Short mmCIF file of C-alpha atoms and ligand atoms in Angstrom, two decimals:
data_model
loop_
_atom_site.label_atom_id
_atom_site.label_comp_id
_atom_site.label_asym_id
_atom_site.label_seq_id
_atom_site.Cartn_x
_atom_site.Cartn_y
_atom_site.Cartn_z
CA MET A 203 -2.52 -14.75 7.51
CA LEU A 204 0.83 -15.50 9.15
CA ILE A 205 1.20 -11.87 10.28
CA LEU A 206 -2.35 -11.87 11.64
CA GLY A 207 -1.56 -15.09 13.53
CA ILE A 208 1.61 -13.59 15.00
CA VAL A 209 -0.21 -10.38 15.93
CA LEU A 210 -3.00 -12.30 17.63
CA ALA A 211 -0.56 -14.65 19.35
CA THR A 212 1.65 -11.88 20.68
CA GLY A 213 -1.13 -9.42 21.40
CA VAL A 214 0.69 -6.67 19.45
CA ASN A 215 -1.43 -3.59 18.92
CA CYS A 216 -2.09 -2.95 15.22
CA ASP A 217 -3.12 0.67 15.71
CA ARG A 218 -1.00 2.93 13.60
CA PRO A 219 -1.42 6.37 12.11
CA ARG A 220 -3.36 6.64 8.87
CA GLY A 221 -1.27 5.87 5.78
CA VAL A 222 1.38 3.83 7.61
CA SER A 223 2.12 0.27 6.52
CA LEU A 224 2.27 -2.57 9.01
CA THR A 225 6.00 -2.93 8.35
CA ARG A 226 6.63 0.72 9.27
CA ALA A 227 4.25 0.81 12.22
CA SER A 228 7.08 0.38 14.74
CA PHE A 229 8.51 3.76 13.66
CA TYR A 230 5.22 5.47 14.45
CA VAL A 231 5.17 4.82 18.17
CA SER A 232 5.42 7.74 20.57
CA GLN A 233 8.90 7.99 22.10
CA ASN A 234 8.35 10.04 25.23
CA GLY A 235 5.71 12.01 23.37
CA HIS A 236 7.89 12.51 20.29
CA PHE A 237 8.18 11.21 16.76
CA ALA A 238 11.58 10.89 15.11
CA CYS A 239 11.52 11.88 11.42
CA LEU A 240 12.49 8.74 9.50
CA ASN A 241 15.52 10.34 7.83
CA GLY A 242 16.89 11.30 11.24
CA SER A 243 16.53 15.03 10.55
CA GLY A 244 14.81 15.77 13.84
CA LYS A 245 12.13 15.05 16.41
CA ILE A 246 8.70 16.58 16.65
CA PRO A 247 5.91 16.27 19.23
CA PHE A 248 4.01 13.08 18.42
CA ASP A 249 0.71 14.95 18.09
CA GLN A 250 2.17 16.63 15.00
CA VAL A 251 2.01 13.32 13.12
CA ASN A 252 -0.80 13.61 10.56
CA ASP A 253 -1.76 17.09 11.78
CA ASP A 254 -1.93 18.24 8.13
CA PHE A 255 1.22 20.35 8.45
CA CYS A 256 4.57 19.19 7.08
CA ASP A 257 7.19 19.16 9.85
CA CYS A 258 9.79 16.60 8.71
CA GLU A 259 11.80 17.42 5.60
CA ASP A 260 11.34 13.84 4.37
CA GLY A 261 7.55 14.09 4.76
CA SER A 262 7.46 11.13 7.12
CA ASP A 263 5.33 12.92 9.74
CA GLU A 264 2.39 13.17 7.31
CA PRO A 265 1.82 9.63 6.03
CA GLY A 266 -1.93 10.12 5.99
CA THR A 267 -2.37 13.63 4.61
CA ALA A 268 -1.28 15.56 1.52
CA ALA A 269 0.63 18.15 3.60
CA CYS A 270 4.11 17.06 2.46
CA SER A 271 4.84 17.09 -1.26
CA ASN A 272 7.37 14.26 -0.81
CA GLY A 273 5.22 12.08 1.46
CA MET A 274 3.96 8.59 0.76
CA PHE A 275 0.60 7.10 1.69
CA HIS A 276 0.19 3.37 2.19
CA CYS A 277 -2.96 1.68 0.89
CA THR A 278 -3.55 -1.57 2.76
CA ASN A 279 -5.81 -2.87 -0.03
CA ALA A 280 -6.84 -5.96 1.97
CA GLY A 281 -7.58 -8.83 -0.43
CA PHE A 282 -5.34 -7.41 -3.15
CA LYS A 283 -1.89 -5.82 -3.26
CA PRO A 284 -0.73 -3.23 -0.73
CA THR A 285 0.47 -0.11 -2.52
CA ASN A 286 2.26 3.14 -1.71
CA ILE A 287 1.05 6.26 -3.48
CA LEU A 288 2.25 9.85 -3.45
CA SER A 289 0.61 11.69 -0.59
CA SER A 290 -0.49 14.38 -3.05
CA ARG A 291 -3.09 11.81 -4.11
CA VAL A 292 -4.68 11.76 -0.66
CA ASN A 293 -8.11 13.40 -0.74
CA ASP A 294 -7.62 14.62 -4.32
CA MET A 295 -11.11 13.32 -5.17
CA ILE A 296 -9.72 10.48 -7.28
CA CYS A 297 -9.89 6.91 -5.99
CA ASP A 298 -6.32 5.60 -6.10
CA CYS A 299 -6.41 2.76 -3.57
CA CYS A 300 -8.75 -0.13 -4.33
CA ASP A 301 -9.85 -0.06 -0.68
CA GLY A 302 -10.74 3.64 -1.00
CA SER A 303 -8.59 4.54 2.00
CA ASP A 304 -6.86 7.47 0.25
CA GLU A 305 -10.15 9.38 0.08
CA TRP A 306 -10.83 9.33 3.80
CA ALA A 307 -12.13 12.93 3.97
CA GLY A 308 -15.27 11.83 2.16
CA TYR A 309 -15.22 14.41 -0.68
CA VAL A 310 -15.90 11.46 -2.96
CA THR A 311 -17.10 7.95 -2.21
CA CYS A 312 -14.67 5.23 -3.23
CA PRO A 313 -16.19 1.77 -3.15
CA ASN A 314 -13.85 -1.06 -2.17
CA THR A 315 -12.89 -2.72 -5.49
CA CYS A 316 -10.04 -4.90 -4.18
CA LYS A 317 -12.02 -8.12 -4.62
CA GLU A 318 -12.74 -7.28 -8.27
CA ALA A 319 -9.11 -6.24 -8.85
CA TYR A 320 -7.93 -9.57 -7.46
CA ALA A 321 -10.47 -11.50 -9.58
CA LYS A 322 -9.37 -9.65 -12.73
CA GLU A 323 -5.69 -10.24 -12.06
CA TYR A 324 -6.36 -13.91 -11.34
CA ALA A 325 -8.35 -14.29 -14.59
CA ASP A 326 -5.61 -12.51 -16.56
CA LYS A 327 -2.99 -14.83 -15.04
CA ILE A 328 -4.97 -17.93 -15.99
CA LYS A 329 -5.37 -16.56 -19.53
CA SER A 330 -1.67 -15.78 -19.74
CA ASN A 331 -0.75 -19.26 -18.47
CA ALA A 332 -3.02 -20.82 -21.10
CA VAL A 333 -1.34 -18.79 -23.88
CA GLN A 334 2.07 -19.81 -22.55
CA ALA A 335 1.07 -23.49 -22.45
CA GLU A 336 -0.20 -23.24 -26.03
CA GLY A 337 3.15 -21.75 -27.05
CA TRP A 338 5.08 -24.57 -25.40
CA GLU A 339 2.88 -27.10 -27.18
CA VAL A 340 3.74 -25.57 -30.56
CA ILE A 341 7.47 -25.63 -29.72
CA ILE A 342 7.36 -29.23 -28.52
CA VAL A 343 5.45 -30.38 -31.60
CA TYR A 344 7.96 -28.54 -33.83
CA TYR A 345 10.98 -30.20 -32.18
CA LEU A 346 9.36 -33.63 -32.29
CA LYS A 347 8.99 -33.27 -36.07
CA VAL A 348 12.58 -32.09 -36.60
CA1 CA B 256 2.92 17.31 10.89
CA1 CA B 257 -6.86 9.94 -4.30
#
């Protein structure tokens, strides 16, 4: 919410290449038509970012495709937890991100399950807190008797 407020207040453009997190977006801005590989190994024309061909040895030019074996894809997973997955899991016909963003080619349909994932985690946390409280009660009762 805070980030959204800052973005709206400052008018910063949120557009970023597919698979790039908001925190890394500033690295994925064209510098005179070029992209600098994140490990500093070189510069490539910016239109080679996410062109489905691995150009940077660290895989940073392909955040949204499976072209680089060492690349990482960022799932925004709005409403749940943002996650980074191996780029080999992009368009592998298995839904890895709860927002379905890793299967963008449409070979399979991934429904957005982030709301359900959040609800399950929240329910599990409440259950776990209840078990913990019960445990503390037993300990307190024991020490009161001693
Ligand atoms: Ca590329
Ligand atoms: Ca996948």
